[in-house]
DNA sequence: CCGAATCCGATTTGATACTG
DNA sequence: CAGTATCAAATCGGATTCGG
């Protein structure tokens, strides 16, 4: 019974929206993404969250500033990008470097681990982008079968 | 302004929770996951959704029945698994085969495209599982820096 | 200019119950 | 067995506000 006791409906003092689950620590066991609570599953949920893939992919170019990332990733809000980057930084996939200039200058880049992950994602993205015609066709066929 | 006019707070008659965005059709353009509305981005959001990765990974073993998938993917609800599989089927990554017996017998398997995607995901998962010790350490360091 | 914190509606999620 | 329906709760995400 190490689950949270936080039963307060919608606690506003909890800025823990992306990838900050606090289930049990499974780090002693063989990592298995299929087991919930496993660290690897937690990391997967951050990486494979709505903005995680795109953030990691966008960082392959090298070091990128916050607003440059924001512009590149169409549709992301400041809040979600910020949260996503924080979660990725916490898991050691991304580094955040602050240059104390005026105006401030913050750059994000990949760690070695982040680069490995990003490489896998790049291959995933390539497959998906190349498959667009096929996917569109599949969708049309599916929707024709199930118009309901 | 082609966005939905569905302003009714929480319309229960809308079973469109996974991967059924209805933005514009970008299929004429060069696919770019960074552009919202692009088909490739829609597919990515299904694949890289909370349960998409695990479902595709779980299907690498071959043809699997619904409840077997459900047992393998710890924590998934029937509803989400069902929605995820439907979305994946719609995009042509998964095939659903029904055997009209009593009791019913439904098997899911990967298409050729689904297999390609799943291969990328397998590599991603391997990286993440192998990195668990590193990630756990990174988390501790991060939390020590920012206990607030 | 960079980004974090707060507020709050909308969407997604998941337990449970129910159907073919 | 393989889902769908229902509803409450959690999460998301945009707008705005605040701080360095």
PDB file of C-alpha atoms (C1' of nucleotides) in Angstrom, chain A residues 65-67 79 82 104 106, chain C residues 1-4 6-8:
ATOM      1  CA  UNK A  65      16.254  27.761 -27.533  1.00  0.00           C
ATOM      2  CA  UNK A  66      12.863  27.507 -25.923  1.00  0.00           C
ATOM      3  CA  UNK A  67      10.966  29.692 -28.325  1.00  0.00           C
ATOM      4  CA  UNK A  79       3.043  25.363 -20.615  1.00  0.00           C
ATOM      5  CA  UNK A  82       7.901  23.625 -20.480  1.00  0.00           C
ATOM      6  CA  UNK A 104      18.386  35.499 -20.624  1.00  0.00           C
ATOM      7  CA  UNK A 106      18.235  29.170 -22.310  1.00  0.00           C
TER       8      UNK A 106
ATOM      9  C1'  DC C   1      13.044  38.228 -23.830  1.00  0.00           C
ATOM     10  C1'  DC C   2      12.668  33.552 -21.193  1.00  0.00           C
ATOM     11  C1'  DG C   3      10.000  30.964 -18.739  1.00  0.00           C
ATOM     12  C1'  DA C   4       7.250  29.506 -14.324  1.00  0.00           C
ATOM     13  C1'  DT C   6      -2.196  29.954 -11.504  1.00  0.00           C
ATOM     14  C1'  DC C   7      -6.805  29.603 -12.958  1.00  0.00           C
ATOM     15  C1'  DC C   8     -10.323  27.007 -15.019  1.00  0.00           C
TER      16       DC C   8
END
